[in-house]
Amino acid sequence: MTINLLKHGAAACLVMLAAGCATVAPPDSADNGPAVERRYNDTIDLSGRLSIRYEQDRREQAVHGSFTWNQSARHIVLSLLSPLGQTLATIDIKPGIAVLTQSGKPPLSAADVDVLTEQALGWPLPVSGLRDWLQGFGRGADGKPFVAQPSRDTVRFTTRDGWSLSYGEWQDDAAKTEKNRPKRIDLTRETKQAGPVSIRIVIDDWQSH
């Protein structure tokens, strides 16, 4: 079945399946004090808000909504919600298969969640990195791992696939501890398909297990 949904107003799909647990200490920062060790959590439950901007037929488009993210080591369930709280879509991801379900339509599936969401949305969404990026982990343009840490300044990284990540807020801006987690993440990238794409993710509730 041709994948053709969520192109005109559904919220973005934030997903990936890359397992791994790590404790990483970033380089010291003279401006922000000594670095702290940050631990990656395989099992987390998040909820928050999304804001997406892109171009379609040379016109700027904007999408707003909220999401829930339920993650274990080998399973992610993402629900995308309208501003009024209605479920727009659910994405269920397990090793080797991603299934996207929208109310009243047959489910769509693909082995690659990036392909599934890009064809459904009509613009690229970096779902393959978000499991790490939501927690402040990832790999930079040079292929080396990075880890963001609480800072009074915006922390920026460029990834191997050309996305620019900015960590502007933390769950507790005053606490530079290993348990502090990102609150706001801004992603931007210039694309051929949809012009300049920008995604803002605000995490309102964070639970680790």
PDB file of N, CA and C in Angstrom, residues 96-166:
ATOM      1  N   GLY A  96      13.508  -4.511  13.563  1.00  0.00           N
ATOM      2  CA  GLY A  96      13.215  -4.953  12.208  1.00  0.00           C
ATOM      3  C   GLY A  96      11.884  -4.536  11.645  1.00  0.00           C
ATOM      4  N   ILE A  97      11.029  -3.883  12.444  1.00  0.00           N
ATOM      5  CA  ILE A  97       9.698  -3.527  11.932  1.00  0.00           C
ATOM      6  C   ILE A  97       9.155  -2.294  12.673  1.00  0.00           C
ATOM      7  N   ALA A  98       8.591  -1.378  11.901  1.00  0.00           N
ATOM      8  CA  ALA A  98       7.885  -0.227  12.467  1.00  0.00           C
ATOM      9  C   ALA A  98       6.487  -0.209  11.874  1.00  0.00           C
ATOM     10  N   VAL A  99       5.481  -0.019  12.705  1.00  0.00           N
ATOM     11  CA  VAL A  99       4.086  -0.006  12.266  1.00  0.00           C
ATOM     12  C   VAL A  99       3.463   1.328  12.664  1.00  0.00           C
ATOM     13  N   LEU A 100       2.904   2.025  11.669  1.00  0.00           N
ATOM     14  CA  LEU A 100       2.245   3.305  11.902  1.00  0.00           C
ATOM     15  C   LEU A 100       0.742   3.124  11.708  1.00  0.00           C
ATOM     16  N   THR A 101      -0.018   3.501  12.737  1.00  0.00           N
ATOM     17  CA  THR A 101      -1.470   3.333  12.697  1.00  0.00           C
ATOM     18  C   THR A 101      -2.149   4.679  12.897  1.00  0.00           C
ATOM     19  N   GLN A 102      -3.094   4.979  12.014  1.00  0.00           N
ATOM     20  CA  GLN A 102      -3.916   6.174  12.150  1.00  0.00           C
ATOM     21  C   GLN A 102      -5.371   5.751  12.183  1.00  0.00           C
ATOM     22  N   SER A 103      -6.171   6.426  13.010  1.00  0.00           N
ATOM     23  CA  SER A 103      -7.573   6.065  13.168  1.00  0.00           C
ATOM     24  C   SER A 103      -8.298   6.066  11.832  1.00  0.00           C
ATOM     25  N   GLY A 104      -8.997   4.965  11.554  1.00  0.00           N
ATOM     26  CA  GLY A 104      -9.796   4.851  10.347  1.00  0.00           C
ATOM     27  C   GLY A 104      -9.034   4.486   9.099  1.00  0.00           C
ATOM     28  N   LYS A 105      -7.745   4.205   9.220  1.00  0.00           N
ATOM     29  CA  LYS A 105      -6.938   3.838   8.059  1.00  0.00           C
ATOM     30  C   LYS A 105      -6.163   2.561   8.355  1.00  0.00           C
ATOM     31  N   PRO A 106      -5.853   1.779   7.321  1.00  0.00           N
ATOM     32  CA  PRO A 106      -5.079   0.560   7.540  1.00  0.00           C
ATOM     33  C   PRO A 106      -3.683   0.894   8.064  1.00  0.00           C
ATOM     34  N   PRO A 107      -3.123   0.063   8.908  1.00  0.00           N
ATOM     35  CA  PRO A 107      -1.769   0.307   9.389  1.00  0.00           C
ATOM     36  C   PRO A 107      -0.752   0.215   8.252  1.00  0.00           C
ATOM     37  N   LEU A 108       0.315   0.981   8.388  1.00  0.00           N
ATOM     38  CA  LEU A 108       1.419   0.968   7.440  1.00  0.00           C
ATOM     39  C   LEU A 108       2.653   0.445   8.150  1.00  0.00           C
ATOM     40  N   SER A 109       3.468  -0.312   7.456  1.00  0.00           N
ATOM     41  CA  SER A 109       4.646  -0.878   8.097  1.00  0.00           C
ATOM     42  C   SER A 109       5.850  -0.799   7.169  1.00  0.00           C
ATOM     43  N   ALA A 110       7.024  -0.800   7.758  1.00  0.00           N
ATOM     44  CA  ALA A 110       8.283  -0.804   7.009  1.00  0.00           C
ATOM     45  C   ALA A 110       9.384  -1.280   7.941  1.00  0.00           C
ATOM     46  N   ALA A 111      10.420  -1.825   7.355  1.00  0.00           N
ATOM     47  CA  ALA A 111      11.560  -2.259   8.152  1.00  0.00           C
ATOM     48  C   ALA A 111      12.347  -1.069   8.681  1.00  0.00           C
ATOM     49  N   ASP A 112      12.328   0.039   7.936  1.00  0.00           N
ATOM     50  CA  ASP A 112      13.090   1.230   8.295  1.00  0.00           C
ATOM     51  C   ASP A 112      12.113   2.325   8.721  1.00  0.00           C
ATOM     52  N   VAL A 113      12.151   2.704   9.974  1.00  0.00           N
ATOM     53  CA  VAL A 113      11.214   3.705  10.468  1.00  0.00           C
ATOM     54  C   VAL A 113      11.464   5.052   9.829  1.00  0.00           C
ATOM     55  N   ASP A 114      12.702   5.355   9.432  1.00  0.00           N
ATOM     56  CA  ASP A 114      12.983   6.616   8.743  1.00  0.00           C
ATOM     57  C   ASP A 114      12.248   6.686   7.408  1.00  0.00           C
ATOM     58  N   VAL A 115      12.285   5.597   6.662  1.00  0.00           N
ATOM     59  CA  VAL A 115      11.595   5.553   5.371  1.00  0.00           C
ATOM     60  C   VAL A 115      10.089   5.683   5.587  1.00  0.00           C
ATOM     61  N   LEU A 116       9.568   4.984   6.572  1.00  0.00           N
ATOM     62  CA  LEU A 116       8.135   5.015   6.860  1.00  0.00           C
ATOM     63  C   LEU A 116       7.661   6.428   7.155  1.00  0.00           C
ATOM     64  N   THR A 117       8.354   7.112   8.048  1.00  0.00           N
ATOM     65  CA  THR A 117       7.895   8.438   8.443  1.00  0.00           C
ATOM     66  C   THR A 117       8.146   9.487   7.363  1.00  0.00           C
ATOM     67  N   GLU A 118       9.253   9.391   6.644  1.00  0.00           N
ATOM     68  CA  GLU A 118       9.527  10.378   5.604  1.00  0.00           C
ATOM     69  C   GLU A 118       8.492  10.315   4.489  1.00  0.00           C
ATOM     70  N   GLN A 119       8.128   9.112   4.072  1.00  0.00           N
ATOM     71  CA  GLN A 119       7.125   8.975   3.017  1.00  0.00           C
ATOM     72  C   GLN A 119       5.743   9.369   3.524  1.00  0.00           C
ATOM     73  N   ALA A 120       5.469   9.121   4.793  1.00  0.00           N
ATOM     74  CA  ALA A 120       4.158   9.474   5.332  1.00  0.00           C
ATOM     75  C   ALA A 120       4.018  10.977   5.542  1.00  0.00           C
ATOM     76  N   LEU A 121       5.098  11.614   5.995  1.00  0.00           N
ATOM     77  CA  LEU A 121       5.025  13.029   6.328  1.00  0.00           C
ATOM     78  C   LEU A 121       5.249  13.944   5.132  1.00  0.00           C
ATOM     79  N   GLY A 122       6.071  13.515   4.175  1.00  0.00           N
ATOM     80  CA  GLY A 122       6.413  14.362   3.053  1.00  0.00           C
ATOM     81  C   GLY A 122       7.615  15.245   3.307  1.00  0.00           C
ATOM     82  N   TRP A 123       8.275  15.068   4.435  1.00  0.00           N
ATOM     83  CA  TRP A 123       9.505  15.803   4.755  1.00  0.00           C
ATOM     84  C   TRP A 123      10.322  14.947   5.731  1.00  0.00           C
ATOM     85  N   PRO A 124      11.640  15.129   5.745  1.00  0.00           N
ATOM     86  CA  PRO A 124      12.484  14.238   6.545  1.00  0.00           C
ATOM     87  C   PRO A 124      12.391  14.515   8.036  1.00  0.00           C
ATOM     88  N   LEU A 125      12.313  13.448   8.794  1.00  0.00           N
ATOM     89  CA  LEU A 125      12.312  13.513  10.251  1.00  0.00           C
ATOM     90  C   LEU A 125      13.395  12.564  10.749  1.00  0.00           C
ATOM     91  N   PRO A 126      14.318  13.015  11.589  1.00  0.00           N
ATOM     92  CA  PRO A 126      15.464  12.186  11.984  1.00  0.00           C
ATOM     93  C   PRO A 126      15.125  11.178  13.070  1.00  0.00           C
ATOM     94  N   VAL A 127      14.179  10.301  12.791  1.00  0.00           N
ATOM     95  CA  VAL A 127      13.723   9.355  13.800  1.00  0.00           C
ATOM     96  C   VAL A 127      14.821   8.382  14.226  1.00  0.00           C
ATOM     97  N   SER A 128      15.759   8.111  13.338  1.00  0.00           N
ATOM     98  CA  SER A 128      16.809   7.147  13.668  1.00  0.00           C
ATOM     99  C   SER A 128      17.763   7.666  14.734  1.00  0.00           C
ATOM    100  N   GLY A 129      17.766   8.975  14.986  1.00  0.00           N
ATOM    101  CA  GLY A 129      18.645   9.505  16.013  1.00  0.00           C
ATOM    102  C   GLY A 129      17.962   9.878  17.302  1.00  0.00           C
ATOM    103  N   LEU A 130      16.645   9.963  17.293  1.00  0.00           N
ATOM    104  CA  LEU A 130      15.961  10.579  18.421  1.00  0.00           C
ATOM    105  C   LEU A 130      16.029   9.792  19.721  1.00  0.00           C
ATOM    106  N   ARG A 131      16.145   8.486  19.632  1.00  0.00           N
ATOM    107  CA  ARG A 131      16.244   7.735  20.891  1.00  0.00           C
ATOM    108  C   ARG A 131      17.461   8.173  21.694  1.00  0.00           C
ATOM    109  N   ASP A 132      18.546   8.485  21.000  1.00  0.00           N
ATOM    110  CA  ASP A 132      19.728   9.010  21.675  1.00  0.00           C
ATOM    111  C   ASP A 132      19.601  10.506  21.945  1.00  0.00           C
ATOM    112  N   TRP A 133      19.154  11.267  20.940  1.00  0.00           N
ATOM    113  CA  TRP A 133      19.147  12.721  21.059  1.00  0.00           C
ATOM    114  C   TRP A 133      18.223  13.218  22.154  1.00  0.00           C
ATOM    115  N   LEU A 134      17.100  12.532  22.374  1.00  0.00           N
ATOM    116  CA  LEU A 134      16.183  12.959  23.423  1.00  0.00           C
ATOM    117  C   LEU A 134      16.845  12.944  24.794  1.00  0.00           C
ATOM    118  N   GLN A 135      17.868  12.125  24.947  1.00  0.00           N
ATOM    119  CA  GLN A 135      18.585  12.048  26.217  1.00  0.00           C
ATOM    120  C   GLN A 135      19.911  12.802  26.182  1.00  0.00           C
ATOM    121  N   GLY A 136      20.213  13.465  25.055  1.00  0.00           N
ATOM    122  CA  GLY A 136      21.440  14.257  24.979  1.00  0.00           C
ATOM    123  C   GLY A 136      22.658  13.491  24.540  1.00  0.00           C
ATOM    124  N   PHE A 137      22.451  12.343  23.891  1.00  0.00           N
ATOM    125  CA  PHE A 137      23.550  11.532  23.382  1.00  0.00           C
ATOM    126  C   PHE A 137      23.492  11.478  21.860  1.00  0.00           C
ATOM    127  N   GLY A 138      24.606  11.175  21.215  1.00  0.00           N
ATOM    128  CA  GLY A 138      24.598  11.031  19.766  1.00  0.00           C
ATOM    129  C   GLY A 138      26.010  10.969  19.210  1.00  0.00           C
ATOM    130  N   ARG A 139      26.122  11.077  17.900  1.00  0.00           N
ATOM    131  CA  ARG A 139      27.417  11.127  17.221  1.00  0.00           C
ATOM    132  C   ARG A 139      27.470  12.379  16.367  1.00  0.00           C
ATOM    133  N   GLY A 140      28.594  13.077  16.436  1.00  0.00           N
ATOM    134  CA  GLY A 140      28.758  14.306  15.697  1.00  0.00           C
ATOM    135  C   GLY A 140      29.125  14.064  14.252  1.00  0.00           C
ATOM    136  N   ALA A 141      29.338  15.170  13.518  1.00  0.00           N
ATOM    137  CA  ALA A 141      29.679  15.090  12.106  1.00  0.00           C
ATOM    138  C   ALA A 141      30.984  14.349  11.879  1.00  0.00           C
ATOM    139  N   ASP A 142      31.864  14.339  12.873  1.00  0.00           N
ATOM    140  CA  ASP A 142      33.139  13.630  12.763  1.00  0.00           C
ATOM    141  C   ASP A 142      33.029  12.152  13.128  1.00  0.00           C
ATOM    142  N   GLY A 143      31.820  11.688  13.467  1.00  0.00           N
ATOM    143  CA  GLY A 143      31.613  10.292  13.827  1.00  0.00           C
ATOM    144  C   GLY A 143      31.895   9.974  15.283  1.00  0.00           C
ATOM    145  N   LYS A 144      32.369  10.948  16.034  1.00  0.00           N
ATOM    146  CA  LYS A 144      32.692  10.711  17.441  1.00  0.00           C
ATOM    147  C   LYS A 144      31.446  10.914  18.309  1.00  0.00           C
ATOM    148  N   PRO A 145      31.324  10.118  19.376  1.00  0.00           N
ATOM    149  CA  PRO A 145      30.156  10.280  20.245  1.00  0.00           C
ATOM    150  C   PRO A 145      30.194  11.609  20.978  1.00  0.00           C
ATOM    151  N   PHE A 146      29.026  12.179  21.217  1.00  0.00           N
ATOM    152  CA  PHE A 146      28.939  13.385  22.031  1.00  0.00           C
ATOM    153  C   PHE A 146      27.926  13.173  23.129  1.00  0.00           C
ATOM    154  N   VAL A 147      28.026  13.987  24.151  1.00  0.00           N
ATOM    155  CA  VAL A 147      27.027  13.987  25.218  1.00  0.00           C
ATOM    156  C   VAL A 147      26.830  15.424  25.663  1.00  0.00           C
ATOM    157  N   ALA A 148      25.569  15.867  25.635  1.00  0.00           N
ATOM    158  CA  ALA A 148      25.239  17.197  26.126  1.00  0.00           C
ATOM    159  C   ALA A 148      25.149  17.148  27.648  1.00  0.00           C
ATOM    160  N   GLN A 149      25.382  18.303  28.265  1.00  0.00           N
ATOM    161  CA  GLN A 149      25.273  18.362  29.712  1.00  0.00           C
ATOM    162  C   GLN A 149      24.616  19.668  30.112  1.00  0.00           C
ATOM    163  N   PRO A 150      24.053  19.711  31.322  1.00  0.00           N
ATOM    164  CA  PRO A 150      23.407  20.937  31.784  1.00  0.00           C
ATOM    165  C   PRO A 150      24.369  22.119  31.709  1.00  0.00           C
ATOM    166  N   SER A 151      23.866  23.231  31.188  1.00  0.00           N
ATOM    167  CA  SER A 151      24.703  24.409  31.004  1.00  0.00           C
ATOM    168  C   SER A 151      23.815  25.640  30.994  1.00  0.00           C
ATOM    169  N   ARG A 152      24.373  26.752  31.401  1.00  0.00           N
ATOM    170  CA  ARG A 152      23.608  28.002  31.326  1.00  0.00           C
ATOM    171  C   ARG A 152      23.563  28.537  29.904  1.00  0.00           C
ATOM    172  N   ASP A 153      24.394  27.981  29.024  1.00  0.00           N
ATOM    173  CA  ASP A 153      24.426  28.382  27.623  1.00  0.00           C
ATOM    174  C   ASP A 153      23.785  27.304  26.754  1.00  0.00           C
ATOM    175  N   THR A 154      23.320  27.682  25.573  1.00  0.00           N
ATOM    176  CA  THR A 154      22.792  26.702  24.627  1.00  0.00           C
ATOM    177  C   THR A 154      23.926  25.811  24.133  1.00  0.00           C
ATOM    178  N   VAL A 155      23.697  24.503  24.166  1.00  0.00           N
ATOM    179  CA  VAL A 155      24.693  23.524  23.726  1.00  0.00           C
ATOM    180  C   VAL A 155      24.303  23.050  22.329  1.00  0.00           C
ATOM    181  N   ARG A 156      25.233  23.112  21.371  1.00  0.00           N
ATOM    182  CA  ARG A 156      24.931  22.785  19.977  1.00  0.00           C
ATOM    183  C   ARG A 156      25.840  21.680  19.457  1.00  0.00           C
ATOM    184  N   PHE A 157      25.256  20.834  18.602  1.00  0.00           N
ATOM    185  CA  PHE A 157      25.991  19.763  17.936  1.00  0.00           C
ATOM    186  C   PHE A 157      25.491  19.654  16.498  1.00  0.00           C
ATOM    187  N   THR A 158      26.356  19.203  15.611  1.00  0.00           N
ATOM    188  CA  THR A 158      25.959  18.846  14.247  1.00  0.00           C
ATOM    189  C   THR A 158      26.179  17.358  14.083  1.00  0.00           C
ATOM    190  N   THR A 159      25.174  16.648  13.568  1.00  0.00           N
ATOM    191  CA  THR A 159      25.246  15.198  13.469  1.00  0.00           C
ATOM    192  C   THR A 159      25.831  14.765  12.131  1.00  0.00           C
ATOM    193  N   ARG A 160      26.090  13.477  12.003  1.00  0.00           N
ATOM    194  CA  ARG A 160      26.665  12.936  10.776  1.00  0.00           C
ATOM    195  C   ARG A 160      25.738  13.088   9.580  1.00  0.00           C
ATOM    196  N   ASP A 161      24.419  13.130   9.821  1.00  0.00           N
ATOM    197  CA  ASP A 161      23.483  13.255   8.709  1.00  0.00           C
ATOM    198  C   ASP A 161      23.015  14.688   8.493  1.00  0.00           C
ATOM    199  N   GLY A 162      23.733  15.661   9.072  1.00  0.00           N
ATOM    200  CA  GLY A 162      23.496  17.056   8.741  1.00  0.00           C
ATOM    201  C   GLY A 162      22.496  17.810   9.590  1.00  0.00           C
ATOM    202  N   TRP A 163      21.988  17.194  10.648  1.00  0.00           N
ATOM    203  CA  TRP A 163      21.068  17.911  11.527  1.00  0.00           C
ATOM    204  C   TRP A 163      21.848  18.731  12.545  1.00  0.00           C
ATOM    205  N   SER A 164      21.361  19.925  12.810  1.00  0.00           N
ATOM    206  CA  SER A 164      21.908  20.771  13.864  1.00  0.00           C
ATOM    207  C   SER A 164      21.018  20.645  15.093  1.00  0.00           C
ATOM    208  N   LEU A 165      21.603  20.259  16.216  1.00  0.00           N
ATOM    209  CA  LEU A 165      20.864  20.068  17.463  1.00  0.00           C
ATOM    210  C   LEU A 165      21.251  21.164  18.439  1.00  0.00           C
ATOM    211  N   SER A 166      20.261  21.757  19.079  1.00  0.00           N
ATOM    212  CA  SER A 166      20.514  22.757  20.104  1.00  0.00           C
ATOM    213  C   SER A 166      19.782  22.362  21.378  1.00  0.00           C
TER     214      SER A 166
END
